[in-house]
Amino acid sequence: MTATQTVAEPTVAPAPDRKAKDTPGERATATVAHAVLILWTIVVLVPMLWTLLSSFKTSSEIFASPFHLPATPQWINYAHAWQQAGIGRAFLNTVIVVGVGVAVVMILGAMCSYVLARFQFPGRRVIYYLMLAGLTFPAFLAIVPLFFVLKNFGLLNTLPGLTLTYVAFALPFTVFFLYAFFRTLPYEIGEAAAIDGAGEWKTFFLVMLPMARPGMASVAIFNFLGLWNQYLLPVALNTTRSNWVLAQAIASFASQAGYRTDFGMLFAAVIITIVPVLIVYIIFQRQLQGSVTAGSLK
Amino acid sequence: MTAPTQVAPPGTPARRRRRGRWTLDKISFMAVFLGVPLVIYLVFVISPFAQSIYYSLTDWSGFSSTMNFVGLRNFRALLSDDLFLRALRNNVILLIALPIFTLVVALIFASLVTVAGSSRGQVRGLRNSGLYRVVSFFPYVIPGIVIGLIWAQIYDPSAGLLNGILTGLGFDRFESYPWLGDERTAMAASIFAMAWGGIGFYMVLFIAAIRGIDPQYYEAMRLDGAGRFSTAIHLTLPLIRDNVQTAYIYLGIAALDGFVFMQALNPAGGPDNSTLVMGQLLFRTAFTQGKFGYATAMGVALAIVTLAFAALVFTVNRLTGADKDTGR
């Protein structure tokens, strides 16, 4: 029986092989590809899981072995991180500064990009290039004078000062992204609104802004991540300990000398910092990856 | 050529602007919509940039009122400042190694996901590859300072995960190897930590770009008998070169910064300053040594290097035949 089958095979082969199984070579390729990607997935996940595991250990357990499970989960690490290390306070500060910052930059960015995209007036190009400059230059160039700008306004080491700086530095990216977006909205709609008697203000808030919602959402997520991760600006401009944001509170662990650090508390602090962004990412995962695509393929 | 002579039919979306009069509505609208964001932007972003160029030409200490114009003296001093040159060299190493490592790995992963599937019928990617994309992107949303701290712990000589794994595999000489404390490995270890954070992002970017390529090209290539590797080199890469260029510039700017990661991995600059970057030195010079004029000169130098790098990438890309019909 086997012999007849092997003989019969060549006559079948020329027919369209829609349902044919993958050849061994192809399966091998796919297997190698999966293996490589699984390996990378492990490289990504293991450090995070290890961090999670360590956050429930005592310092001596961490030093004993990187793999063993904690004898009893040290929930106290989280309490210590939240209170003693000031992570709780910093968390609250971050939520306030980033929350207000993103809201303000979204509204200001939408307004500015709307005007730039849909109105002709002298100086339009100049403003556009000024925005481009803000995207290009490294923030390091500005940091020293910025320190004194804030100082002169009495905003140094204050949360409003930091928020305002965040808004200013997130503005160019926001304007660029939304500029492209507002240009794609049809002009007829604005005209129809004008014929219906809507003024410029009404047209923007009641017609244009709601239409721009998908674009706004993408930019808002990017701004949220960018500002949540911001490090240089707070470290330079917001040095009062009670006003620290998460990045600073967490960085203070990095500068502490080894022996005095409570490592369990450090890992707990890291987990507290990561979890909100991971939640945001998991919720908006599609949208975020979609906008990476949209932003890069323009 | 007939179209322009025709009168546009009503309803054609010819770009009609409302050239209306300057009513109170419109004036107040422009003032608020353009004025408010612009004032904030000018005060907090543009003016500091402009000021720093002036400060870099002075000997200002930051807290005194005396400020003397010294011309290019700061810049001349930078050129003979060993620490600065060391930091500059470290940044250049980062600038070369980080993008190459990140992009090569990201391109390989993206190719595997998009075209490693069955080669019969349509070109397609691996089955169930969505999970890889989602998980790989994870680190991108983790703050840089946290990535740095996690990796600093992973590299820890006695309690770290890496040495734990290596000794577990039988490599006993790694029992307490200081990855970040040895000049030979400090930089490479730092680069890996930075790449760990970025690879997933660029992988997603490239997957999108590759998916945008017309599958017919792949089929034609396959009929010609090209293998997967040569397809990737001769077809995929040229077609997504604009995306690669953009990615290279992003990564280069990240490498010229590097402040957050290095500050978390090795706040003091690493063994014999082997991971000290310009950002760290600038920060120290300004805020702990109070040499603001000198520090801003470093900032200007950093900006010049950044712009030169971007110009270089564009030029190289153009000289090597970047296209033609790229409408970005």
JSON list of C-alpha atoms in Angstrom, two decimals, chain A residues 9-154:
[
{"chain": "A", "resi": 9, "resn": "GLU", "atom": "CA", "xyz": [2.02, 11.20, -5.52]},
{"chain": "A", "resi": 10, "resn": "PRO", "atom": "CA", "xyz": [3.70, 12.82, -8.55]},
{"chain": "A", "resi": 11, "resn": "THR", "atom": "CA", "xyz": [0.44, 12.90, -10.45]},
{"chain": "A", "resi": 12, "resn": "VAL", "atom": "CA", "xyz": [-1.18, 14.82, -7.61]},
{"chain": "A", "resi": 13, "resn": "ALA", "atom": "CA", "xyz": [1.61, 17.29, -7.09]},
{"chain": "A", "resi": 14, "resn": "PRO", "atom": "CA", "xyz": [1.09, 19.50, -10.17]},
{"chain": "A", "resi": 15, "resn": "ALA", "atom": "CA", "xyz": [-2.46, 20.26, -9.12]},
{"chain": "A", "resi": 16, "resn": "PRO", "atom": "CA", "xyz": [-2.92, 23.48, -7.14]},
{"chain": "A", "resi": 17, "resn": "ASP", "atom": "CA", "xyz": [-1.67, 22.58, -3.70]},
{"chain": "A", "resi": 18, "resn": "ARG", "atom": "CA", "xyz": [-3.93, 24.80, -1.68]},
{"chain": "A", "resi": 19, "resn": "LYS", "atom": "CA", "xyz": [-4.47, 22.29, 1.01]},
{"chain": "A", "resi": 20, "resn": "ALA", "atom": "CA", "xyz": [-1.04, 20.75, 0.94]},
{"chain": "A", "resi": 21, "resn": "LYS", "atom": "CA", "xyz": [0.82, 20.80, 4.19]},
{"chain": "A", "resi": 22, "resn": "ASP", "atom": "CA", "xyz": [3.84, 23.00, 4.54]},
{"chain": "A", "resi": 23, "resn": "THR", "atom": "CA", "xyz": [7.02, 21.36, 3.43]},
{"chain": "A", "resi": 24, "resn": "PRO", "atom": "CA", "xyz": [9.51, 20.35, 6.12]},
{"chain": "A", "resi": 25, "resn": "GLY", "atom": "CA", "xyz": [11.70, 23.27, 5.12]},
{"chain": "A", "resi": 26, "resn": "GLU", "atom": "CA", "xyz": [8.92, 25.71, 5.72]},
{"chain": "A", "resi": 27, "resn": "ARG", "atom": "CA", "xyz": [7.99, 24.19, 8.99]},
{"chain": "A", "resi": 28, "resn": "ALA", "atom": "CA", "xyz": [11.61, 24.44, 10.02]},
{"chain": "A", "resi": 29, "resn": "THR", "atom": "CA", "xyz": [11.68, 28.12, 9.10]},
{"chain": "A", "resi": 30, "resn": "ALA", "atom": "CA", "xyz": [8.53, 28.78, 11.05]},
{"chain": "A", "resi": 31, "resn": "THR", "atom": "CA", "xyz": [9.85, 26.84, 14.00]},
{"chain": "A", "resi": 32, "resn": "VAL", "atom": "CA", "xyz": [13.09, 28.77, 14.06]},
{"chain": "A", "resi": 33, "resn": "ALA", "atom": "CA", "xyz": [11.20, 32.04, 13.73]},
{"chain": "A", "resi": 34, "resn": "HIS", "atom": "CA", "xyz": [8.92, 31.12, 16.61]},
{"chain": "A", "resi": 35, "resn": "ALA", "atom": "CA", "xyz": [11.89, 30.01, 18.68]},
{"chain": "A", "resi": 36, "resn": "VAL", "atom": "CA", "xyz": [13.71, 33.30, 18.15]},
{"chain": "A", "resi": 37, "resn": "LEU", "atom": "CA", "xyz": [10.65, 35.35, 18.99]},
{"chain": "A", "resi": 38, "resn": "ILE", "atom": "CA", "xyz": [9.80, 33.24, 22.01]},
{"chain": "A", "resi": 39, "resn": "LEU", "atom": "CA", "xyz": [13.35, 33.69, 23.24]},
{"chain": "A", "resi": 40, "resn": "TRP", "atom": "CA", "xyz": [12.96, 37.44, 22.96]},
{"chain": "A", "resi": 41, "resn": "THR", "atom": "CA", "xyz": [9.59, 37.30, 24.71]},
{"chain": "A", "resi": 42, "resn": "ILE", "atom": "CA", "xyz": [11.37, 35.55, 27.56]},
{"chain": "A", "resi": 43, "resn": "VAL", "atom": "CA", "xyz": [14.11, 38.17, 27.60]},
{"chain": "A", "resi": 44, "resn": "VAL", "atom": "CA", "xyz": [11.39, 40.82, 27.87]},
{"chain": "A", "resi": 45, "resn": "LEU", "atom": "CA", "xyz": [9.23, 39.10, 30.44]},
{"chain": "A", "resi": 46, "resn": "VAL", "atom": "CA", "xyz": [11.73, 37.49, 32.78]},
{"chain": "A", "resi": 47, "resn": "PRO", "atom": "CA", "xyz": [13.24, 40.73, 34.11]},
{"chain": "A", "resi": 48, "resn": "MET", "atom": "CA", "xyz": [9.74, 42.01, 34.80]},
{"chain": "A", "resi": 49, "resn": "LEU", "atom": "CA", "xyz": [8.62, 38.84, 36.53]},
{"chain": "A", "resi": 50, "resn": "TRP", "atom": "CA", "xyz": [11.86, 38.76, 38.50]},
{"chain": "A", "resi": 51, "resn": "THR", "atom": "CA", "xyz": [11.21, 42.33, 39.61]},
{"chain": "A", "resi": 52, "resn": "LEU", "atom": "CA", "xyz": [7.72, 41.36, 40.69]},
{"chain": "A", "resi": 53, "resn": "LEU", "atom": "CA", "xyz": [9.00, 38.33, 42.58]},
{"chain": "A", "resi": 54, "resn": "SER", "atom": "CA", "xyz": [11.75, 40.31, 44.27]},
{"chain": "A", "resi": 55, "resn": "SER", "atom": "CA", "xyz": [9.31, 42.96, 45.39]},
{"chain": "A", "resi": 56, "resn": "PHE", "atom": "CA", "xyz": [7.87, 40.41, 47.79]},
{"chain": "A", "resi": 57, "resn": "LYS", "atom": "CA", "xyz": [11.20, 39.36, 49.28]},
{"chain": "A", "resi": 58, "resn": "THR", "atom": "CA", "xyz": [13.36, 40.62, 52.08]},
{"chain": "A", "resi": 59, "resn": "SER", "atom": "CA", "xyz": [16.75, 42.03, 51.22]},
{"chain": "A", "resi": 60, "resn": "SER", "atom": "CA", "xyz": [18.49, 38.96, 52.58]},
{"chain": "A", "resi": 61, "resn": "GLU", "atom": "CA", "xyz": [16.29, 36.67, 50.50]},
{"chain": "A", "resi": 62, "resn": "ILE", "atom": "CA", "xyz": [17.16, 38.71, 47.42]},
{"chain": "A", "resi": 63, "resn": "PHE", "atom": "CA", "xyz": [20.83, 38.31, 48.18]},
{"chain": "A", "resi": 64, "resn": "ALA", "atom": "CA", "xyz": [20.48, 34.59, 48.86]},
{"chain": "A", "resi": 65, "resn": "SER", "atom": "CA", "xyz": [19.15, 33.59, 45.46]},
{"chain": "A", "resi": 66, "resn": "PRO", "atom": "CA", "xyz": [17.54, 35.38, 42.53]},
{"chain": "A", "resi": 67, "resn": "PHE", "atom": "CA", "xyz": [15.10, 32.54, 41.82]},
{"chain": "A", "resi": 68, "resn": "HIS", "atom": "CA", "xyz": [13.64, 31.30, 45.07]},
{"chain": "A", "resi": 69, "resn": "LEU", "atom": "CA", "xyz": [10.15, 32.25, 46.02]},
{"chain": "A", "resi": 70, "resn": "PRO", "atom": "CA", "xyz": [9.80, 34.45, 49.08]},
{"chain": "A", "resi": 71, "resn": "ALA", "atom": "CA", "xyz": [9.23, 32.54, 52.31]},
{"chain": "A", "resi": 72, "resn": "THR", "atom": "CA", "xyz": [6.33, 34.81, 53.12]},
{"chain": "A", "resi": 73, "resn": "PRO", "atom": "CA", "xyz": [5.29, 37.56, 50.70]},
{"chain": "A", "resi": 74, "resn": "GLN", "atom": "CA", "xyz": [6.58, 40.82, 52.09]},
{"chain": "A", "resi": 75, "resn": "TRP", "atom": "CA", "xyz": [3.60, 43.07, 51.45]},
{"chain": "A", "resi": 76, "resn": "ILE", "atom": "CA", "xyz": [5.27, 45.41, 53.88]},
{"chain": "A", "resi": 77, "resn": "ASN", "atom": "CA", "xyz": [7.71, 46.34, 51.09]},
{"chain": "A", "resi": 78, "resn": "TYR", "atom": "CA", "xyz": [4.86, 48.08, 49.31]},
{"chain": "A", "resi": 79, "resn": "ALA", "atom": "CA", "xyz": [3.80, 49.91, 52.44]},
{"chain": "A", "resi": 80, "resn": "HIS", "atom": "CA", "xyz": [7.36, 51.02, 53.05]},
{"chain": "A", "resi": 81, "resn": "ALA", "atom": "CA", "xyz": [7.85, 52.13, 49.47]},
{"chain": "A", "resi": 82, "resn": "TRP", "atom": "CA", "xyz": [4.56, 53.99, 49.48]},
{"chain": "A", "resi": 83, "resn": "GLN", "atom": "CA", "xyz": [5.26, 55.83, 52.72]},
{"chain": "A", "resi": 84, "resn": "GLN", "atom": "CA", "xyz": [8.93, 55.82, 53.72]},
{"chain": "A", "resi": 85, "resn": "ALA", "atom": "CA", "xyz": [10.35, 56.14, 50.26]},
{"chain": "A", "resi": 86, "resn": "GLY", "atom": "CA", "xyz": [7.74, 58.73, 49.39]},
{"chain": "A", "resi": 87, "resn": "ILE", "atom": "CA", "xyz": [6.46, 56.80, 46.39]},
{"chain": "A", "resi": 88, "resn": "GLY", "atom": "CA", "xyz": [2.86, 57.49, 47.40]},
{"chain": "A", "resi": 89, "resn": "ARG", "atom": "CA", "xyz": [3.39, 61.21, 47.55]},
{"chain": "A", "resi": 90, "resn": "ALA", "atom": "CA", "xyz": [5.33, 61.15, 44.29]},
{"chain": "A", "resi": 91, "resn": "PHE", "atom": "CA", "xyz": [2.62, 59.06, 42.69]},
{"chain": "A", "resi": 92, "resn": "LEU", "atom": "CA", "xyz": [0.02, 61.64, 43.57]},
{"chain": "A", "resi": 93, "resn": "ASN", "atom": "CA", "xyz": [2.22, 64.47, 42.32]},
{"chain": "A", "resi": 94, "resn": "THR", "atom": "CA", "xyz": [2.81, 62.63, 39.06]},
{"chain": "A", "resi": 95, "resn": "VAL", "atom": "CA", "xyz": [-0.89, 62.00, 38.54]},
{"chain": "A", "resi": 96, "resn": "ILE", "atom": "CA", "xyz": [-1.64, 65.68, 39.09]},
{"chain": "A", "resi": 97, "resn": "VAL", "atom": "CA", "xyz": [1.18, 67.07, 36.97]},
{"chain": "A", "resi": 98, "resn": "VAL", "atom": "CA", "xyz": [0.78, 64.62, 34.12]},
{"chain": "A", "resi": 99, "resn": "GLY", "atom": "CA", "xyz": [-3.02, 64.67, 34.21]},
{"chain": "A", "resi": 100, "resn": "VAL", "atom": "CA", "xyz": [-3.28, 68.45, 34.11]},
{"chain": "A", "resi": 101, "resn": "GLY", "atom": "CA", "xyz": [-0.34, 68.69, 31.71]},
{"chain": "A", "resi": 102, "resn": "VAL", "atom": "CA", "xyz": [-1.85, 66.32, 29.17]},
{"chain": "A", "resi": 103, "resn": "ALA", "atom": "CA", "xyz": [-5.27, 67.97, 29.38]},
{"chain": "A", "resi": 104, "resn": "VAL", "atom": "CA", "xyz": [-3.81, 71.45, 28.89]},
{"chain": "A", "resi": 105, "resn": "VAL", "atom": "CA", "xyz": [-1.43, 70.49, 26.11]},
{"chain": "A", "resi": 106, "resn": "MET", "atom": "CA", "xyz": [-4.19, 68.69, 24.26]},
{"chain": "A", "resi": 107, "resn": "ILE", "atom": "CA", "xyz": [-6.49, 71.69, 24.27]},
{"chain": "A", "resi": 108, "resn": "LEU", "atom": "CA", "xyz": [-3.75, 74.22, 23.50]},
{"chain": "A", "resi": 109, "resn": "GLY", "atom": "CA", "xyz": [-2.20, 71.93, 20.89]},
{"chain": "A", "resi": 110, "resn": "ALA", "atom": "CA", "xyz": [-5.54, 71.37, 19.19]},
{"chain": "A", "resi": 111, "resn": "MET", "atom": "CA", "xyz": [-6.23, 75.10, 19.11]},
{"chain": "A", "resi": 112, "resn": "CYS", "atom": "CA", "xyz": [-2.83, 76.00, 17.77]},
{"chain": "A", "resi": 113, "resn": "SER", "atom": "CA", "xyz": [-2.68, 73.27, 15.14]},
{"chain": "A", "resi": 114, "resn": "TYR", "atom": "CA", "xyz": [-6.23, 74.06, 14.02]},
{"chain": "A", "resi": 115, "resn": "VAL", "atom": "CA", "xyz": [-5.34, 77.67, 13.36]},
{"chain": "A", "resi": 116, "resn": "LEU", "atom": "CA", "xyz": [-2.07, 76.71, 11.66]},
{"chain": "A", "resi": 117, "resn": "ALA", "atom": "CA", "xyz": [-3.74, 74.09, 9.52]},
{"chain": "A", "resi": 118, "resn": "ARG", "atom": "CA", "xyz": [-6.81, 75.96, 8.39]},
{"chain": "A", "resi": 119, "resn": "PHE", "atom": "CA", "xyz": [-6.15, 79.67, 8.33]},
{"chain": "A", "resi": 120, "resn": "GLN", "atom": "CA", "xyz": [-3.90, 81.76, 6.17]},
{"chain": "A", "resi": 121, "resn": "PHE", "atom": "CA", "xyz": [-2.17, 84.60, 7.87]},
{"chain": "A", "resi": 122, "resn": "PRO", "atom": "CA", "xyz": [1.24, 86.22, 7.76]},
{"chain": "A", "resi": 123, "resn": "GLY", "atom": "CA", "xyz": [3.84, 84.48, 9.89]},
{"chain": "A", "resi": 124, "resn": "ARG", "atom": "CA", "xyz": [2.23, 81.09, 9.59]},
{"chain": "A", "resi": 125, "resn": "ARG", "atom": "CA", "xyz": [5.37, 79.49, 8.20]},
{"chain": "A", "resi": 126, "resn": "VAL", "atom": "CA", "xyz": [7.60, 81.10, 10.81]},
{"chain": "A", "resi": 127, "resn": "ILE", "atom": "CA", "xyz": [5.49, 79.63, 13.59]},
{"chain": "A", "resi": 128, "resn": "TYR", "atom": "CA", "xyz": [5.54, 76.25, 11.94]},
{"chain": "A", "resi": 129, "resn": "TYR", "atom": "CA", "xyz": [9.34, 76.25, 11.75]},
{"chain": "A", "resi": 130, "resn": "LEU", "atom": "CA", "xyz": [9.65, 77.46, 15.32]},
{"chain": "A", "resi": 131, "resn": "MET", "atom": "CA", "xyz": [7.66, 74.40, 16.34]},
{"chain": "A", "resi": 132, "resn": "LEU", "atom": "CA", "xyz": [9.95, 72.22, 14.27]},
{"chain": "A", "resi": 133, "resn": "ALA", "atom": "CA", "xyz": [12.94, 73.69, 16.10]},
{"chain": "A", "resi": 134, "resn": "GLY", "atom": "CA", "xyz": [11.39, 72.70, 19.42]},
{"chain": "A", "resi": 135, "resn": "LEU", "atom": "CA", "xyz": [11.22, 69.11, 18.27]},
{"chain": "A", "resi": 136, "resn": "THR", "atom": "CA", "xyz": [14.75, 69.04, 16.96]},
{"chain": "A", "resi": 137, "resn": "PHE", "atom": "CA", "xyz": [16.86, 70.58, 19.69]},
{"chain": "A", "resi": 138, "resn": "PRO", "atom": "CA", "xyz": [17.81, 68.51, 22.71]},
{"chain": "A", "resi": 139, "resn": "ALA", "atom": "CA", "xyz": [16.16, 69.60, 25.96]},
{"chain": "A", "resi": 140, "resn": "PHE", "atom": "CA", "xyz": [19.63, 69.71, 27.49]},
{"chain": "A", "resi": 141, "resn": "LEU", "atom": "CA", "xyz": [20.38, 72.85, 25.56]},
{"chain": "A", "resi": 142, "resn": "ALA", "atom": "CA", "xyz": [17.52, 74.65, 27.26]},
{"chain": "A", "resi": 143, "resn": "ILE", "atom": "CA", "xyz": [17.77, 73.28, 30.75]},
{"chain": "A", "resi": 144, "resn": "VAL", "atom": "CA", "xyz": [20.04, 75.87, 32.37]},
{"chain": "A", "resi": 145, "resn": "PRO", "atom": "CA", "xyz": [18.22, 78.99, 31.15]},
{"chain": "A", "resi": 146, "resn": "LEU", "atom": "CA", "xyz": [14.91, 77.28, 31.81]},
{"chain": "A", "resi": 147, "resn": "PHE", "atom": "CA", "xyz": [15.92, 76.95, 35.43]},
{"chain": "A", "resi": 148, "resn": "PHE", "atom": "CA", "xyz": [16.21, 80.74, 35.64]},
{"chain": "A", "resi": 149, "resn": "VAL", "atom": "CA", "xyz": [13.08, 81.44, 33.60]},
{"chain": "A", "resi": 150, "resn": "LEU", "atom": "CA", "xyz": [11.10, 79.43, 36.13]},
{"chain": "A", "resi": 151, "resn": "LYS", "atom": "CA", "xyz": [12.96, 81.04, 39.01]},
{"chain": "A", "resi": 152, "resn": "ASN", "atom": "CA", "xyz": [12.10, 84.52, 37.77]},
{"chain": "A", "resi": 153, "resn": "PHE", "atom": "CA", "xyz": [8.43, 83.63, 37.57]},
{"chain": "A", "resi": 154, "resn": "GLY", "atom": "CA", "xyz": [8.58, 82.16, 41.07]}
]
